[in-house]
Coordinates of C-alpha atoms in Angstrom, one line a residue:
X1123 CA 0.1 21.8 -20.6
X1124 CA 1.0 18.3 -19.5
X1125 CA 3.5 15.4 -19.8
X1126 CA 5.3 14.5 -23.0
X1127 CA 3.9 11.6 -25.1
X1128 CA 5.8 9.1 -27.3
X1129 CA 4.2 9.9 -30.7
X1130 CA 2.3 12.6 -32.4
X1131 CA 0.6 10.5 -35.1
X1132 CA -2.4 8.2 -34.3
X1133 CA -4.4 5.5 -36.0
X1134 CA -8.1 4.5 -35.6
X1135 CA -6.9 1.5 -33.6
X1136 CA -5.1 3.9 -31.2
X1137 CA -8.4 5.8 -30.6
X1138 CA -10.3 2.6 -30.1
X1139 CA -7.9 1.1 -27.7
X1140 CA -7.5 4.3 -25.7
X1141 CA -11.3 4.7 -25.5
X1142 CA -11.7 1.2 -24.1
X1143 CA -9.0 1.8 -21.5
X1144 CA -10.4 5.2 -20.6
X1145 CA -13.8 3.6 -20.0
X1146 CA -12.2 0.9 -17.7
X1147 CA -10.3 3.5 -15.8
X1148 CA -13.3 5.7 -15.3
X1149 CA -15.3 2.7 -14.0
X1150 CA -12.5 1.9 -11.6
X1151 CA -12.2 5.4 -10.2
X1152 CA -16.0 5.3 -9.7
X1153 CA -15.7 2.0 -7.8
X1154 CA -12.9 3.3 -5.6
X1155 CA -15.0 6.4 -4.8
X1156 CA -18.1 4.4 -3.9
X1157 CA -16.3 1.8 -1.9
X1158 CA -14.1 4.2 0.1
X1159 CA -10.9 3.3 -1.7
X1160 CA -9.6 6.8 -2.3
X1161 CA -7.1 8.5 0.0
X1162 CA -8.0 10.4 3.1
X1163 CA -4.7 12.2 3.3
X1164 CA -4.9 16.0 3.6
X1165 CA -4.9 18.9 3.6
X1166 CA -2.0 18.9 1.2
X1167 CA -1.2 21.8 -1.1
X1168 CA 0.9 22.3 -4.3
X1169 CA 1.6 25.1 -6.7
X1170 CA 2.6 25.6 -10.4
X1171 CA 3.7 28.9 -11.7
X1172 CA 3.9 29.7 -15.4
X1173 CA 6.4 32.5 -16.4
X1174 CA 7.9 34.3 -19.4
X1175 CA 11.4 34.4 -20.7
X1176 CA 12.3 37.9 -22.0
X1177 CA 15.2 39.5 -23.8
X1178 CA 17.1 42.8 -23.2
X1179 CA 14.3 44.7 -25.0
X1180 CA 11.6 43.1 -22.9
X1181 CA 10.3 41.1 -25.8
X1182 CA 9.6 37.3 -25.5
X1183 CA 12.8 35.3 -25.7
X1184 CA 11.9 32.0 -27.5
X1185 CA 14.8 29.9 -26.1
X1186 CA 13.4 27.7 -23.3
X1187 CA 15.3 24.7 -24.6
X1188 CA 18.7 26.2 -24.1
X1189 CA 17.6 28.0 -21.0
X1190 CA 16.3 24.8 -19.3
X1191 CA 19.4 22.8 -20.4
X1192 CA 21.6 25.4 -18.6
X1193 CA 19.3 25.5 -15.6
X1194 CA 19.2 21.7 -15.1
X1195 CA 16.3 21.8 -12.6
X1196 CA 13.6 19.1 -12.4
X1197 CA 11.3 21.7 -10.9
X1198 CA 11.3 23.9 -14.0
X1199 CA 9.9 22.6 -17.3
X1200 CA 8.9 23.8 -20.8
X1201 CA 5.4 25.1 -21.7
X1202 CA 3.6 25.4 -25.0
X1203 CA 5.7 28.2 -26.4
X1204 CA 9.5 28.5 -26.5
X1205 CA 9.2 31.7 -24.4
X1206 CA 7.3 30.2 -21.5
X1207 CA 8.3 27.9 -18.6
X1208 CA 6.6 26.3 -15.7
X1209 CA 8.0 26.4 -12.1
X1210 CA 6.8 23.8 -9.6
X1211 CA 7.2 23.5 -5.9
X1212 CA 7.3 20.4 -3.6
X1213 CA 4.0 19.3 -2.1
X1214 CA 3.5 20.7 1.4
X1215 CA 1.1 20.4 4.3
X1216 CA -0.8 23.6 5.0
X1217 CA -0.3 23.3 8.7
X1218 CA 2.5 25.1 10.4
X1219 CA 5.1 26.7 8.0
X1220 CA 4.1 24.8 4.8
X1221 CA 3.2 27.9 2.8
X1222 CA 6.4 29.6 4.0
X1223 CA 8.4 26.7 2.6
X1224 CA 6.5 27.0 -0.7
X1225 CA 7.2 30.7 -0.7
X1226 CA 10.9 30.1 -0.2
X1227 CA 11.0 27.5 -2.9
X1228 CA 9.3 29.8 -5.5
X1229 CA 11.6 32.7 -4.6
X1230 CA 14.7 30.6 -4.8
X1231 CA 13.7 29.1 -8.2
X1232 CA 12.9 32.5 -9.6
X1233 CA 16.3 33.7 -8.4
X1234 CA 18.0 30.8 -10.1
X1235 CA 16.1 31.5 -13.3
X1236 CA 17.1 35.1 -13.2
X1237 CA 20.8 34.2 -12.6
X1238 CA 20.6 31.8 -15.5
X1239 CA 20.6 34.7 -17.9
X1240 CA 22.6 34.4 -21.1
X1241 CA 22.8 36.0 -24.5
X1242 CA 19.6 34.3 -25.6
X1243 CA 17.5 35.1 -22.5
X1244 CA 17.9 38.1 -20.2
X1245 CA 15.6 37.2 -17.4
X1246 CA 12.3 35.7 -16.3
X1247 CA 9.1 37.6 -15.4
X1248 CA 5.8 36.4 -13.8
X1249 CA 2.9 38.2 -15.4
X1250 CA -0.4 37.0 -16.8
X1251 CA 0.2 38.4 -20.3
X1252 CA 3.4 40.1 -21.3
X1253 CA 2.6 43.8 -22.3
X1254 CA 5.2 43.7 -25.0
X1255 CA 3.9 40.6 -26.7
X1256 CA 3.4 41.0 -30.4
X1257 CA 1.0 39.2 -32.7
X1258 CA 4.0 37.9 -34.7
X1259 CA 5.1 36.0 -31.6
X1260 CA 2.0 33.8 -31.9
X1261 CA 3.3 31.5 -34.6
X1262 CA 3.9 27.8 -34.9
X1263 CA 7.7 28.5 -35.1
X1264 CA 7.4 29.6 -31.5
X1265 CA 6.0 26.2 -30.4
X1266 CA 8.2 24.2 -28.0
X1267 CA 9.4 21.1 -29.9
X1268 CA 7.2 18.4 -28.3
X1269 CA 5.0 15.5 -29.6
X1270 CA 2.3 16.5 -27.2
X1271 CA 2.0 20.1 -28.4
X1272 CA 2.2 19.2 -32.0
X1273 CA -0.5 16.6 -31.6
X1274 CA -2.7 18.9 -29.6
X1275 CA -2.5 21.6 -32.2
X1276 CA -3.2 19.2 -35.1
X1277 CA -6.2 17.4 -33.3
X1278 CA -7.7 20.7 -32.1
X1279 CA -7.6 22.1 -35.6
X1280 CA -8.9 18.8 -37.1
X1281 CA -11.9 18.9 -34.8
X1282 CA -12.6 22.4 -36.3
X1283 CA -12.5 21.0 -39.8
X1284 CA -9.6 23.4 -40.4
X1285 CA -11.7 26.5 -39.8
X1286 CA -9.7 29.4 -38.3
X1287 CA -9.9 30.2 -34.6
X1288 CA -11.7 33.6 -34.4
X1289 CA -10.9 36.0 -31.6
X1290 CA -13.5 38.6 -30.6
X1291 CA -12.7 40.3 -27.2
X1292 CA -14.5 43.4 -26.2
X1293 CA -12.8 46.3 -24.4
X1294 CA -14.1 46.6 -20.9
X1295 CA -11.6 49.1 -19.5
X1296 CA -13.0 52.2 -21.3
X1297 CA -9.6 53.0 -22.7
X1298 CA -9.4 51.2 -26.0
X1299 CA -11.1 49.3 -28.8
X1300 CA -12.4 45.8 -29.2
X1301 CA -10.0 43.2 -30.5
X1302 CA -10.8 40.9 -33.4
X1303 CA -8.5 38.6 -35.4
X1304 CA -8.2 34.9 -36.4
X1305 CA -5.5 32.2 -36.2
X1306 CA -4.9 28.9 -38.0
X1307 CA -3.4 27.2 -34.8
X1308 CA -3.7 27.2 -31.0
X1309 CA -0.6 29.2 -30.4
X1310 CA -2.5 32.2 -29.0
X1311 CA -2.9 30.1 -25.8
X1312 CA 0.8 31.0 -25.2
X1313 CA -0.3 34.5 -24.4
X1314 CA -1.6 33.4 -21.0
X1315 CA 0.3 32.3 -17.9
X1316 CA -1.2 31.4 -14.6
X1317 CA -0.8 30.5 -10.9
X1318 CA -2.2 27.1 -10.4
X1319 CA -3.0 26.0 -6.9
X1320 CA -3.6 22.3 -5.9
X1321 CA -5.6 21.3 -2.9
X1322 CA -6.0 17.7 -1.6
X1323 CA -8.4 16.9 1.2
X1324 CA -9.9 13.7 2.6
X1325 CA -12.1 12.1 -0.1
X1326 CA -15.4 12.8 1.6
X1327 CA -14.6 16.6 1.7
X1328 CA -13.6 17.1 -1.9
X1329 CA -17.1 17.7 -3.3
X1330 CA -17.8 20.6 -0.9
X1331 CA -14.3 22.1 -1.5
X1332 CA -14.8 21.8 -5.3
X1333 CA -18.1 23.6 -5.2
X1334 CA -16.6 26.2 -2.9
X1335 CA -13.8 26.7 -5.4
X1336 CA -16.2 27.3 -8.2
X1337 CA -18.2 29.8 -6.2
X1338 CA -15.0 31.6 -5.1
X1339 CA -13.7 31.9 -8.7
X1340 CA -15.1 35.4 -9.2
X1341 CA -13.7 37.0 -6.0
X1342 CA -10.3 35.3 -6.7
X1343 CA -10.1 36.7 -10.2
X1344 CA -11.1 40.1 -9.0
X1345 CA -8.5 40.4 -6.3
X1346 CA -5.7 38.8 -8.4
X1347 CA -6.3 40.2 -11.9
X1348 CA -3.0 40.9 -13.7
X1349 CA -3.6 40.5 -17.4
X1350 CA -5.3 43.7 -18.7
X1351 CA -3.4 43.9 -22.0
X1352 CA -3.2 41.9 -25.2
X1353 CA -0.6 43.0 -27.7
X1354 CA -0.4 46.2 -25.7
X1355 CA -4.2 46.9 -26.0
X1356 CA -6.3 47.2 -22.8
X1357 CA -9.2 44.8 -22.9
X1358 CA -10.5 42.9 -19.8
X1359 CA -9.0 43.2 -16.4
X1360 CA -8.2 39.5 -16.7
X1361 CA -7.9 39.2 -20.5
X1362 CA -6.2 35.8 -20.0
X1363 CA -9.6 34.3 -19.5
X1364 CA -11.1 35.0 -22.9
X1365 CA -7.8 34.5 -24.7
X1366 CA -7.4 31.0 -23.3
X1367 CA -11.0 30.0 -24.0
X1368 CA -11.0 31.4 -27.6
X1369 CA -7.5 30.0 -28.4
X1370 CA -8.9 26.4 -27.9
X1371 CA -12.5 27.0 -29.0
X1372 CA -14.3 24.0 -30.5
X1373 CA -17.4 23.9 -32.8
X1374 CA -19.0 21.6 -30.2
X1375 CA -21.2 23.1 -27.4
X1376 CA -18.8 21.3 -25.0
X1377 CA -15.8 23.5 -24.9
X1378 CA -12.4 22.2 -23.7
X1379 CA -11.6 25.4 -21.8
X1380 CA -14.7 26.0 -19.7
X1381 CA -16.1 27.1 -16.3
X1382 CA -17.8 23.7 -16.3
X1383 CA -21.4 22.5 -16.6
X1384 CA -22.5 22.6 -13.0
X1385 CA -21.7 22.1 -9.3
X1386 CA -20.7 18.6 -8.3
X1387 CA -23.8 16.9 -6.9
X1388 CA -22.3 13.8 -5.2
X1389 CA -18.6 13.6 -5.9
X1390 CA -15.8 14.6 -8.3
X1391 CA -15.9 11.3 -10.2
X1392 CA -18.9 12.8 -12.0
X1393 CA -16.6 15.1 -13.8
X1394 CA -14.4 12.2 -15.1
X1395 CA -17.6 10.5 -16.2
X1396 CA -18.6 13.6 -18.1
X1397 CA -15.2 13.7 -19.7
X1398 CA -15.7 10.2 -21.0
X1399 CA -19.2 10.8 -22.2
X1400 CA -19.0 14.3 -23.8
X1401 CA -15.4 14.9 -25.0
X1402 CA -13.7 13.1 -27.9
X1403 CA -10.2 11.8 -27.2
X1404 CA -7.4 14.0 -28.6
X1405 CA -4.3 12.2 -27.5
X1406 CA -4.8 8.4 -27.8
X1407 CA -1.5 7.3 -26.3
X1408 CA -1.9 4.2 -24.1
X1409 CA 1.0 3.9 -21.6
X1410 CA 2.1 0.4 -20.7
X1411 CA 0.6 0.5 -17.2
X1412 CA -2.2 -1.0 -15.2
X1413 CA -5.6 0.6 -15.1
X1414 CA -5.0 1.5 -11.5
X1415 CA -2.4 4.0 -12.6
X1416 CA -5.1 5.9 -14.5
X1417 CA -2.8 6.9 -17.3
X1418 CA -5.5 7.3 -19.9
X1419 CA -7.9 9.1 -17.5
X1420 CA -5.1 11.6 -16.6
X1421 CA -4.1 12.2 -20.2
X1422 CA -7.7 12.7 -21.4
X1423 CA -8.4 15.0 -18.4
X1424 CA -5.2 16.9 -19.4
X1425 CA -6.8 17.9 -22.7
X1426 CA -9.7 19.6 -20.8
X1427 CA -8.9 22.9 -19.1
X1428 CA -11.7 23.6 -16.7
X1429 CA -11.0 26.7 -14.7
X1430 CA -11.4 24.5 -11.6
X1431 CA -10.3 21.1 -12.5
X1432 CA -10.1 17.7 -10.6
X1433 CA -6.9 15.8 -11.0
X1434 CA -6.0 12.2 -10.1
X1435 CA -2.8 11.3 -8.3
X1436 CA -1.3 8.9 -5.7
X1437 CA -1.0 9.9 -2.1
X1438 CA 1.6 9.2 0.5
X1439 CA -0.5 6.3 1.8
X1440 CA -0.3 4.6 -1.5
X1441 CA -3.9 5.2 -2.4
X1442 CA -5.2 7.2 -5.4
X1443 CA -6.6 10.6 -4.6
X1444 CA -8.6 13.3 -6.4
X1445 CA -7.4 16.8 -5.8
X1446 CA -8.5 20.2 -7.0
X1447 CA -6.5 22.4 -9.4
X1448 CA -7.7 26.1 -9.0
X1449 CA -6.6 27.7 -12.3
X1450 CA -8.4 31.1 -12.4
X1451 CA -5.5 33.3 -11.1
X1452 CA -2.8 34.8 -13.3
X1453 CA 0.9 34.7 -12.7
X1454 CA 2.4 37.7 -10.7
X1455 CA 2.7 40.4 -9.7
X1456 CA 5.2 39.6 -6.8
X1457 CA 5.9 36.3 -5.1
X1458 CA 4.4 37.7 -1.9
X1459 CA 1.2 38.6 -3.8
X1460 CA 0.9 35.1 -5.2
X1461 CA 1.5 33.4 -1.8
X1462 CA -1.1 35.8 -0.3
X1463 CA -3.6 34.7 -3.1
X1464 CA -2.8 31.1 -2.2
X1465 CA -3.4 31.6 1.5
X1466 CA -6.6 33.5 0.9
X1467 CA -7.9 30.7 -1.4
X1468 CA -7.0 27.8 0.9
X1469 CA -8.5 29.6 3.9
X1470 CA -11.8 30.6 2.4
X1471 CA -12.3 27.2 0.8
X1472 CA -11.9 25.5 4.2
X1473 CA -14.5 27.8 5.8
X1474 CA -17.0 28.1 2.9
X1475 CA -17.0 24.3 2.4
X1476 CA -18.7 24.0 5.8
X1477 CA -21.9 25.4 4.5
X1478 CA -21.5 25.3 0.8
X1479 CA -24.8 23.6 0.0
X1480 CA -26.7 26.6 1.6
X1481 CA -24.5 29.0 -0.3
X1482 CA -24.9 27.3 -3.7
X1483 CA -28.7 27.1 -3.1
X1484 CA -28.7 31.0 -3.1
X1485 CA -26.1 31.3 -5.9
X1486 CA -27.0 28.8 -8.6
X1487 CA -24.2 27.6 -10.9
X1488 CA -25.3 29.9 -13.8
X1489 CA -24.9 32.9 -11.4
X1490 CA -21.5 31.7 -10.3
X1491 CA -20.4 31.4 -13.9
X1492 CA -21.7 34.9 -14.7
X1493 CA -19.9 36.2 -11.6
X1494 CA -16.7 34.7 -13.0
X1495 CA -16.8 36.5 -16.3
X1496 CA -18.0 39.8 -14.7
X1497 CA -14.9 39.7 -12.4
X1498 CA -12.6 38.8 -15.4
X1499 CA -14.1 41.8 -17.3
X1500 CA -14.1 44.4 -14.5
X1501 CA -11.8 43.2 -11.8
X1502 CA -12.4 45.0 -8.5
X1503 CA -15.0 47.1 -10.2
X1504 CA -17.3 44.1 -10.8
X1505 CA -20.7 43.5 -9.2
X1506 CA -21.7 39.9 -8.6
X1507 CA -24.6 37.9 -7.2
X1508 CA -23.8 36.5 -3.7
X1509 CA -25.5 34.7 -0.9
X1510 CA -26.8 36.4 2.2
X1511 CA -29.0 39.4 2.8
X1512 CA -27.8 41.6 -0.1
X1513 CA -27.8 39.4 -3.2
X1514 CA -26.3 41.9 -5.7
X1515 CA -23.1 43.3 -4.4
X1516 CA -19.8 44.8 -5.3
X1517 CA -17.1 42.2 -5.4
X1518 CA -15.0 44.4 -3.1
X1519 CA -17.7 44.1 -0.3
X1520 CA -17.7 40.3 -0.9
X1521 CA -13.9 40.2 -0.5
X1522 CA -14.2 42.2 2.7
X1523 CA -16.5 39.5 4.1
X1524 CA -14.3 36.7 2.9
X1525 CA -11.1 38.0 4.7
X1526 CA -12.2 36.9 8.2
X1527 CA -13.5 33.6 6.7
X1528 CA -10.0 33.1 5.3
X1529 CA -8.5 33.7 8.7
X1530 CA -10.7 31.2 10.4
X1531 CA -10.1 28.6 7.8
X1532 CA -6.3 28.9 7.9
X1533 CA -6.4 28.9 11.7
X1534 CA -8.5 25.7 11.7
X1535 CA -6.0 24.1 9.4
X1536 CA -3.2 24.9 11.7
X1537 CA -1.2 27.5 9.7
X1538 CA 1.3 29.5 11.8
X1539 CA -0.3 32.7 13.1
X1540 CA 2.5 34.9 11.8
X1541 CA 1.9 33.6 8.3
X1542 CA -1.9 34.1 8.5
X1543 CA -1.2 37.7 9.4
X1544 CA 1.5 38.2 6.8
X1545 CA -0.5 36.9 3.9
X1546 CA -4.0 38.1 4.7
X1547 CA -2.8 41.6 5.6
X1548 CA -1.3 41.7 2.1
X1549 CA -4.8 40.9 0.6
X1550 CA -6.4 43.4 3.0
X1551 CA -4.0 46.2 1.9
X1552 CA -4.5 45.3 -1.8
X1553 CA -8.2 45.5 -1.3
X1554 CA -8.1 48.8 0.6
X1555 CA -5.9 50.4 -2.1
X1556 CA -7.9 48.7 -4.9
X1557 CA -4.5 48.3 -6.7
X1558 CA -4.1 44.8 -8.0
X1559 CA -1.7 44.0 -10.9
X1560 CA -4.3 44.9 -13.6
X1561 CA -5.1 48.3 -11.9
X1562 CA -1.4 49.1 -11.7
X1563 CA -0.8 48.2 -15.4
X1564 CA -3.8 50.2 -16.6
X1565 CA -2.8 53.2 -14.6
X1566 CA 0.8 53.0 -15.7
X1567 CA -0.2 52.7 -19.4
X1568 CA -2.6 55.7 -19.0
X1569 CA 0.1 57.8 -17.4
X1570 CA 3.1 56.9 -19.6
X1571 CA 1.7 55.3 -22.7
X1572 CA 4.6 53.0 -23.2
X1573 CA 4.5 49.2 -22.8
X1574 CA 8.2 48.9 -22.7
X1575 CA 8.5 51.3 -19.8
X1576 CA 5.6 49.5 -18.2
X1577 CA 7.3 46.1 -18.5
X1578 CA 10.6 47.5 -17.2
X1579 CA 9.0 49.1 -14.2
X1580 CA 6.9 46.0 -13.5
X1581 CA 10.0 43.8 -13.6
X1582 CA 11.9 46.2 -11.2
X1583 CA 9.0 46.1 -8.8
X1584 CA 8.7 42.4 -9.0
X1585 CA 12.4 41.9 -8.2
X1586 CA 12.1 44.2 -5.2
X1587 CA 9.7 41.8 -3.6
X1588 CA 7.2 44.5 -2.6
X1589 CA 3.5 43.6 -2.9
X1590 CA 1.7 45.3 -5.7
X1591 CA -0.3 47.6 -3.5
X1592 CA 3.0 49.4 -2.7
X1593 CA 4.1 49.8 -6.3
X1594 CA 4.5 53.4 -7.5
X1595 CA 3.2 54.4 -10.9

């Protein structure tokens, strides 16, 4: 959930000073955008993978501090809860073998994490929500010791006037009951882990790619769904979506976890301007750095979790850039599945961005948002509104149409042909079998009725490296 901060207690002067710097930095990024001062480096890709630490009984193992100390890797860091970690990969170009190098990096880091087992942690598992997770695991005692997390929790609850966070998630699988409860902190967010993809293109291409990413969110959720259970109960095919949104719910109409307020009309700086205008500052920590480093803008943006989020960084040419973080997909099931999801996304965005204005004219933002939640609820069984001759379609038929688009997009970006075939054939087979991670988990639970056996079998399959469409139930 972001970089550490130096303090977790703030004064009114802290908020005032931060607000002034945030306004200056927002003005500066607007100036750079308008005057052509942003980087034209790209396409460049990155990846973050959140994962779980588990014990010998397949329960969460809340020992990321000792685990990370033993591991000693700069590429693996702590997450909100003591039983979650985040794995990062080096930035790559998409051309040639870039995605294969990213694949190898994730596989090797996962192997190192598994070999880092000890009495306190048995192994690591990549899955949207751990089936054996218990409500008792969602407590402040499980929070990773961090000024940032402590301050986020305090400020989020302060903005609610201390009112409890109410969860109300309906069961969409036909195999359970609705889930309702309440919490006095934000720790339920720790029930969700994701695969986060980063995409940087030349500055003049980012608006189209961002809007294409929003439109694609529903098909991406449907094909990748892998979080059907919460505390062992079947709810949505991608239950991670409502859990994350409700865990950080605010009384304001402007939610901090959101699909957003609309397509970008001119550029992505609009979103940072919306951040400044609509969202109160939560972490007013001003780093000793020039405005051109955008420290305050980054920190404020880091307390807003749009499902498709713009990020600011610095490129290899020394210029600032704005890149896209696509956050809709869960962790897992296998590394091959996740790399296939990445290839599919990068390819389709490249192709769809070429005519995105025509597509979004037929699928307004409100429809794209409704599509997203329909796909989260029903996975590959969803129906969505799409562009073209048949406006109301099954998400499976949309995905069928997107596969050749992904192939063309990857080819145009110069990805090696054997990788295009490897990754997109994995998506095609998953689509043909209609067995994504969520479908496998739900079928396994229905047959065996045991979340511990489910988790054990899932972990064995994940370690085998086989894609989920080949997993036996």
